[in-house]
Amino acid sequence: MTAATADDVGPDRARVVLVTGGSRGIGLACARWFLDRGDRVAVTSRSGTVDEDLDVPADRLLSLPCDVTVAADVERAFSTVEEAWGPVEVLVANAGITRDTLILRMGEDAWSDVIDADLTGVFRVTKRAVSKMLRLHRGRIIMMSSVGAFLGSPGQANYAAAKAGLVGMARSVAREVASRSITVNVVAPGLVSTDMLAALGDERIGAMAAQVPLGRVATPEDVAAAVGFLASPEAGYVTGVVLPVDGGLAMGL
Ligand code: NDP
């Protein structure tokens, strides 16, 4: 029997994909991207539900409750997917929250809640995914950062720190697992039309959107397409990169 290679991650084969924070917004668009290409997709979130009817056979979609801040939840979700379909081959570590406030008003809770969900949560799911990918000799990990990691944003010291931390984490893990044909990359969206952005209010969104060279906010599908590329066979030689999907907002940084 020939050993599995990275080429097995291809359009001819249904892959096992896990998207954290897949119940809505960017994560849901990523789930749809993989489902449209025939993959089997597990979406996780604290609610464990998906906001829309995805209209796919039940054997290709799992919707699981999993709070990425709770290690036991992460273990249970991965075990459930493995029992149903086998090891996760593509991980989209997308779940994230904001708790914006200026530094002088930022309490320990607002700091640590965001670090726990947006940075340590990605560590938890990445570690769990890597444990099986190493044996498979293939795998794709995509971490969802933000333009805020590079530009900074008033009121987002916690969020920007977490999202910048993902870059160092991704590059370290990328070096650890490269010899097994596993790639680890980061996507850094700018302004994306989701519930998270809407929370900023129309006035602030309008002011920020005016700074975007391409002159519009992104759709969740714009981000999903970049994630899909990094998970594709064509991206097999791409690892440790940060791919901005920001309409040019942070170009050159
Ligand atoms: P949404 O708020 O629309 O969706 C967030 C998703 O994450 C939901 O599915 C939510 O489900 C889930 N989630 C939140 N906390 C947890 C948790 N502790 N454990 C598991 N799941 C959780 O956000 P977006 O789609 O806009 O954002 C997705 C990612 O993209 C985030 O990491 C965000 O930081 C990043 N991003 C977003 C940008 C934007 O402009 N929208 C810009 C740059 C980056 P539930 O509440 O049920 O848990």
Coordinates of C-alpha atoms and ligand atoms in Angstrom, one line a residue:
M1 CA 0.0 0.0 0.0
T2 CA 1.3 3.5 -0.9
A3 CA 1.5 6.1 1.8
A4 CA -1.1 8.9 1.6
T5 CA 0.4 12.1 0.3
A6 CA -0.7 15.7 0.2
D7 CA -2.1 15.0 -3.3
D8 CA -4.9 13.0 -1.6
V9 CA -6.3 16.4 -0.6
G10 CA -8.0 17.0 -3.9
P11 CA -11.2 17.8 -5.6
D12 CA -11.8 14.1 -6.5
R13 CA -12.1 13.1 -2.9
A14 CA -14.5 14.1 -0.2
R15 CA -12.4 15.5 2.6
V16 CA -13.2 15.8 6.2
V17 CA -13.4 19.5 7.1
L18 CA -14.0 21.1 10.5
V19 CA -14.9 24.8 10.7
T20 CA -15.1 26.4 14.2
G21 CA -17.5 29.2 14.5
G22 CA -19.4 27.8 11.5
S23 CA -22.9 28.7 12.5
R24 CA -23.0 32.1 10.8
G25 CA -20.9 34.8 9.1
I26 CA -17.5 33.9 7.7
G27 CA -17.4 30.4 9.1
L28 CA -20.8 29.5 7.5
A29 CA -19.6 30.8 4.2
C30 CA -16.5 28.6 4.5
A31 CA -18.7 25.6 5.3
R32 CA -20.7 26.3 2.2
W33 CA -17.6 26.6 0.1
F34 CA -16.4 23.1 1.1
L35 CA -19.9 21.6 0.9
D36 CA -20.4 22.9 -2.6
R37 CA -17.2 21.0 -3.6
G38 CA -18.4 17.7 -2.2
D39 CA -16.5 17.7 1.1
R40 CA -17.9 16.5 4.4
V41 CA -18.1 19.4 6.8
A42 CA -18.5 19.6 10.6
V43 CA -19.4 23.1 11.8
T44 CA -19.0 23.9 15.5
S45 CA -20.2 26.8 17.6
R46 CA -21.3 27.3 21.2
S47 CA -25.0 27.0 20.0
G48 CA -24.3 23.9 17.9
T49 CA -26.9 25.1 15.4
V50 CA -26.5 26.5 11.9
D51 CA -28.3 29.8 11.1
E52 CA -29.4 28.7 7.6
D53 CA -30.8 25.6 6.0
L54 CA -27.8 24.3 4.0
D55 CA -29.8 21.7 2.1
V56 CA -27.2 19.0 2.0
P57 CA -27.5 15.3 2.9
A58 CA -27.1 14.6 6.6
D59 CA -24.1 12.4 5.9
R60 CA -22.1 15.4 4.6
L61 CA -22.9 17.9 7.4
L62 CA -22.5 17.7 11.2
S63 CA -23.4 20.6 13.4
L64 CA -21.9 20.3 16.8
P65 CA -21.9 22.3 20.0
C66 CA -18.3 23.1 20.9
D67 CA -17.1 26.1 22.9
V68 CA -13.4 26.5 21.9
T69 CA -12.7 27.9 25.4
V70 CA -13.5 24.5 26.9
A71 CA -11.0 21.8 26.3
A72 CA -13.5 19.0 26.9
D73 CA -15.8 20.4 24.3
V74 CA -13.0 20.4 21.7
E75 CA -12.1 16.8 22.5
R76 CA -15.8 15.7 22.2
A77 CA -16.3 17.5 18.9
F78 CA -13.2 16.0 17.3
S79 CA -14.0 12.5 18.6
T80 CA -17.6 12.8 17.2
V81 CA -16.2 13.7 13.8
E82 CA -13.6 11.0 13.8
E83 CA -16.2 8.3 14.8
A84 CA -18.5 9.5 11.9
W85 CA -16.0 10.2 9.1
G86 CA -12.4 9.7 10.3
P87 CA -9.7 12.3 11.1
V88 CA -10.1 15.9 10.3
E89 CA -8.0 16.8 7.2
V90 CA -8.9 20.5 6.9
L91 CA -9.2 22.7 10.0
V92 CA -10.6 26.2 9.6
A93 CA -10.0 27.8 13.1
N94 CA -12.4 30.6 12.6
A95 CA -14.4 31.1 15.9
G96 CA -13.8 34.5 17.4
I97 CA -15.3 37.2 19.6
T98 CA -14.7 40.9 20.3
R99 CA -15.0 42.8 23.5
D100 CA -14.0 46.2 22.5
T101 CA -13.2 49.0 24.9
L102 CA -10.4 51.5 25.4
I103 CA -7.4 50.2 27.3
L104 CA -8.1 52.2 30.5
R105 CA -11.5 50.7 30.7
M106 CA -10.5 47.2 29.7
G107 CA -10.9 44.9 32.6
E108 CA -9.0 41.6 33.1
D109 CA -12.2 39.8 31.9
A110 CA -12.4 41.6 28.6
W111 CA -8.7 40.9 28.0
S112 CA -8.7 37.2 29.0
D113 CA -12.1 36.3 27.4
V114 CA -10.8 37.5 24.0
I115 CA -7.4 35.9 24.4
D116 CA -9.0 32.6 25.5
A117 CA -11.5 32.4 22.6
D118 CA -9.4 34.0 19.7
L119 CA -5.9 32.8 20.5
T120 CA -6.0 29.9 23.0
G121 CA -9.1 28.5 21.3
V122 CA -7.1 28.2 18.1
F123 CA -4.3 26.6 20.0
R124 CA -6.7 24.0 21.4
V125 CA -8.3 23.0 18.1
T126 CA -4.9 23.1 16.2
K127 CA -3.2 20.8 18.7
R128 CA -6.1 18.3 18.5
A129 CA -6.2 18.4 14.7
V130 CA -2.4 18.0 14.4
S131 CA -2.3 14.9 16.5
K132 CA -4.1 13.0 13.8
M133 CA -2.8 14.9 10.7
L134 CA 0.8 13.8 11.7
R135 CA -0.2 10.2 11.2
L136 CA -2.1 10.9 8.0
H137 CA 0.9 12.7 6.5
R138 CA -1.3 15.4 5.1
G139 CA -3.5 18.2 6.4
R140 CA -4.5 21.9 6.0
I141 CA -4.9 24.3 8.9
I142 CA -6.2 27.8 8.2
M143 CA -6.4 30.3 11.1
M144 CA -8.7 33.4 11.0
S145 CA -6.7 36.5 12.0
S146 CA -7.7 40.1 11.1
V147 CA -6.4 43.2 9.6
G148 CA -6.5 44.6 13.1
A149 CA -3.5 42.5 14.0
F150 CA -1.4 44.7 11.7
L151 CA -3.1 48.1 11.7
G152 CA -4.3 48.1 15.3
S153 CA -7.7 49.5 16.1
P154 CA -8.7 51.8 19.0
G155 CA -10.6 49.7 21.6
Q156 CA -9.2 46.4 20.3
A157 CA -6.0 45.9 22.3
N158 CA -7.2 42.5 23.4
Y159 CA -8.5 41.4 19.9
A160 CA -5.4 42.7 18.0
A161 CA -3.1 41.0 20.4
A162 CA -4.9 37.7 20.0
K163 CA -5.1 38.0 16.2
A164 CA -1.4 39.0 15.9
G165 CA -0.5 36.0 18.2
L166 CA -2.0 33.7 15.6
V167 CA 0.7 34.7 13.1
G168 CA 3.5 33.6 15.4
M169 CA 1.6 30.4 16.3
A170 CA 0.9 29.5 12.7
R171 CA 4.5 30.0 11.6
S172 CA 5.9 28.0 14.5
V173 CA 3.4 25.1 13.9
A174 CA 4.0 25.3 10.2
R175 CA 7.7 24.6 10.7
E176 CA 6.9 21.8 13.2
V177 CA 4.6 19.9 10.8
A178 CA 6.0 20.7 7.3
S179 CA 7.9 17.5 7.0
R180 CA 4.5 15.6 7.1
S181 CA 3.0 17.7 4.2
I182 CA 0.8 19.6 6.6
T183 CA 0.4 23.3 5.8
V184 CA -0.6 26.0 8.3
N185 CA -1.6 29.4 7.0
V186 CA -3.4 32.6 8.2
V187 CA -6.1 34.6 6.5
A188 CA -6.4 38.2 7.6
P189 CA -9.8 39.7 6.6
G190 CA -10.5 43.4 6.6
L191 CA -14.1 44.6 7.0
V192 CA -16.5 41.7 6.4
S193 CA -20.3 42.1 6.3
T194 CA -21.3 39.9 9.3
D195 CA -22.9 40.3 12.7
M196 CA -19.5 41.0 14.2
L197 CA -19.0 44.0 11.9
A198 CA -22.6 45.2 12.3
A199 CA -22.0 45.5 16.1
L200 CA -19.6 48.5 15.3
G201 CA -22.6 50.6 14.1
D202 CA -23.2 52.2 10.7
E203 CA -21.3 55.4 11.3
R204 CA -18.0 53.6 12.3
I205 CA -18.4 51.1 9.5
G206 CA -18.9 53.9 6.9
A207 CA -15.8 55.7 8.1
M208 CA -13.7 52.5 8.0
A209 CA -15.1 51.4 4.6
A210 CA -14.1 54.8 3.1
Q211 CA -10.5 53.8 3.8
V212 CA -10.7 50.6 1.7
P213 CA -9.0 51.0 -1.7
L214 CA -11.5 48.6 -3.3
G215 CA -14.3 50.8 -2.0
R216 CA -16.5 48.2 -0.3
V217 CA -16.6 45.8 2.6
A218 CA -16.0 42.2 1.9
T219 CA -18.7 39.5 1.7
P220 CA -18.1 36.3 3.8
E221 CA -17.8 34.6 0.5
D222 CA -14.7 36.7 -0.4
V223 CA -13.0 35.3 2.7
A224 CA -14.2 31.7 2.1
A225 CA -12.7 31.7 -1.4
A226 CA -9.2 32.5 0.1
V227 CA -9.7 29.9 2.8
G228 CA -10.7 27.4 0.1
F229 CA -7.6 28.2 -2.0
L230 CA -5.3 27.6 1.0
A231 CA -7.0 24.2 1.6
S232 CA -6.7 23.2 -2.1
P233 CA -4.2 20.9 -3.7
E234 CA -2.9 24.0 -5.7
A235 CA -1.8 25.5 -2.4
G236 CA 0.3 22.5 -1.4
Y237 CA 3.5 24.5 -1.5
V238 CA 2.1 27.5 0.5
T239 CA 2.8 27.4 4.2
G240 CA 3.3 30.0 7.0
V241 CA 1.8 32.8 5.0
V242 CA -0.6 35.5 6.0
L243 CA -3.1 36.1 3.2
P244 CA -4.9 39.5 3.5
V245 CA -8.5 39.6 2.2
D246 CA -9.0 43.3 3.0
G247 CA -9.6 45.2 -0.3
G248 CA -6.1 46.7 0.1
L249 CA -6.8 48.2 3.5
A250 CA -3.4 47.1 5.0
M251 CA -1.4 46.7 1.9
G252 CA 2.3 47.0 2.4
L253 CA 2.2 46.2 6.1
Ligands
NDP1 P1 -19.7 36.2 13.8 O1 -19.8 36.9 15.1 O2 -20.7 36.5 12.8 O3 -19.6 34.6 14.0 C1 -18.7 34.1 15.0 C2 -18.8 32.6 15.0 O4 -18.0 32.1 16.1 C3 -20.2 32.1 15.3 O5 -20.4 30.9 14.7 C4 -20.2 31.9 16.9 O6 -21.2 31.0 17.2 C5 -18.7 31.4 17.0 N1 -18.1 31.5 18.3 C6 -17.9 32.6 19.0 N2 -17.3 32.3 20.2 C7 -17.1 31.0 20.2 C8 -16.6 30.1 21.1 N3 -16.1 30.5 22.3 N4 -16.5 28.8 20.8 C9 -17.0 28.3 19.6 N5 -17.6 29.1 18.7 C10 -17.6 30.5 19.0 O7 -18.2 36.6 13.3 P2 -17.5 36.7 11.9 O8 -18.1 35.7 11.0 O9 -17.5 38.1 11.5 O10 -16.0 36.3 12.3 C11 -15.4 35.1 12.1 C12 -13.9 35.2 12.3 O11 -13.4 36.2 11.4 C13 -13.6 35.7 13.7 O12 -12.4 35.0 14.2 C14 -13.3 37.2 13.5 O13 -12.4 37.7 14.5 C15 -12.7 37.2 12.2 N6 -12.8 38.4 11.5 C16 -14.0 39.0 11.2 C17 -14.0 40.3 10.6 C18 -15.3 41.0 10.2 O14 -15.2 42.1 9.8 N7 -16.5 40.4 10.4 C19 -12.8 40.9 10.2 C20 -11.6 40.2 10.5 C21 -11.6 39.0 11.1 P3 -21.8 31.0 18.8 O15 -22.1 32.4 19.1 O16 -23.0 30.1 18.7 O17 -20.7 30.3 19.5

